XYZ file of C-alpha atoms in Angstrom:
110
model
C 0.000 0.000 0.000
C 2.785 2.429 0.893
C 4.660 1.665 -2.324
C 1.560 2.593 -4.314
C 1.392 5.933 -2.504
C 5.074 6.594 -3.175
C 4.594 5.741 -6.835
C 2.063 8.566 -7.137
C 4.393 11.215 -5.694
C 6.145 12.033 -9.010
C 2.787 12.367 -10.780
C 1.364 14.624 -8.056
C 4.546 16.691 -7.966
C 4.567 17.093 -11.738
C 0.916 18.149 -11.700
C 1.578 20.739 -8.987
C 4.605 22.100 -10.842
C 2.618 22.428 -14.082
C -0.213 24.211 -12.275
C 2.236 26.577 -10.604
C 3.989 27.315 -13.898
C 0.647 28.003 -15.593
C -0.394 30.356 -12.781
C 2.934 32.208 -12.980
C 2.631 32.596 -16.739
C -0.910 33.914 -16.379
C 0.266 36.517 -13.865
C 3.234 37.496 -16.055
C 0.934 38.150 -19.004
C -1.825 39.879 -17.011
C -2.059 43.613 -17.706
C -4.228 44.156 -14.629
C -1.767 42.355 -12.351
C 0.940 44.671 -13.665
C -1.370 47.615 -12.900
C -1.821 46.262 -9.364
C 1.940 46.036 -8.839
C 2.428 49.567 -10.208
C -0.346 50.946 -8.003
C 1.091 49.270 -4.898
C 4.524 50.749 -5.635
C 3.101 54.245 -6.240
C 0.958 54.074 -3.106
C 3.898 52.940 -1.001
C 6.029 55.751 -2.371
C 3.285 58.293 -1.604
C 2.921 56.967 1.931
C 6.685 57.116 2.496
C 7.427 60.442 0.783
C 10.143 62.358 2.583
C 11.707 59.210 4.042
C 14.505 57.006 2.785
C 11.839 54.507 1.677
C 9.844 57.025 -0.371
C 11.479 56.657 -3.748
C 11.427 52.878 -4.093
C 11.811 51.228 -7.476
C 10.584 47.837 -6.258
C 9.071 46.024 -3.295
C 9.062 42.509 -1.911
C 6.155 40.335 -3.014
C 5.223 39.571 0.596
C 4.245 43.253 0.795
C 1.101 42.289 -1.127
C 0.024 40.181 1.848
C 0.246 43.228 4.120
C -2.200 45.315 2.074
C -5.141 43.951 4.055
C -3.466 44.756 7.382
C -3.220 48.521 6.786
C -6.593 50.064 7.647
C -8.064 53.472 6.914
C -9.438 55.847 9.529
C -12.824 54.105 9.375
C -11.196 50.864 10.541
C -12.808 48.926 7.693
C -11.238 50.089 4.455
C -7.900 48.439 3.800
C -5.008 49.605 1.699
C -5.969 46.858 -0.746
C -9.425 48.459 -1.141
C -7.799 51.816 -1.815
C -5.338 50.438 -4.373
C -8.070 48.545 -6.231
C -10.303 51.637 -6.256
C -7.437 53.652 -7.738
C -6.965 51.042 -10.474
C -10.684 51.022 -11.238
C -10.706 54.825 -11.376
C -7.698 55.039 -13.694
C -8.772 52.130 -15.884
C -12.323 53.474 -16.009
C -11.149 56.873 -17.213
C -8.813 55.221 -19.728
C -11.636 53.034 -21.028
C -14.034 55.984 -21.121
C -11.600 58.105 -23.131
C -10.890 55.214 -25.499
C -14.617 54.639 -25.886
C -15.356 58.305 -26.572
C -12.574 58.560 -29.160
C -13.900 55.420 -30.862
C -17.412 56.859 -30.829
C -16.198 60.122 -32.380
C -14.438 58.378 -35.243
C -17.260 56.007 -36.122
C -19.765 57.259 -38.692
C -23.332 57.846 -37.650
C -25.431 54.894 -38.779
C -28.841 56.441 -38.109
C-alpha cells in the first residue's frame, strides 16, 4: 500500500509544478496584475514620501500580503481596497476616453 502511494508522488509533484507554472505565466501576461503592482509601488512611495523609503523602485512580493493589514481611519477600508479603487478609477477613465474617441471616429449609422 505504501509503495503505491510513493509511486504517485512524481505524478502529483509534476501536476503541482505544471499548475504553478501556468499560474505564474498567467500573472506574467496579465495587464491588470501589472497595474496592481504599479499601483502598490506608487501608493507605497506616496505613503513614504520624505523618508529614505519614499522613492522605491521595487518592493518585496510579501508586501502584497500586508495590504489587508493597513486600515483606513474608518477601521474597515484596507489599503488593498484603496489600491483597487485607484486602479478602477484610472482604468475606467482610460476606457471611457478610449470609448469616446472610438465613438467620435465612427460614422453615424442612423
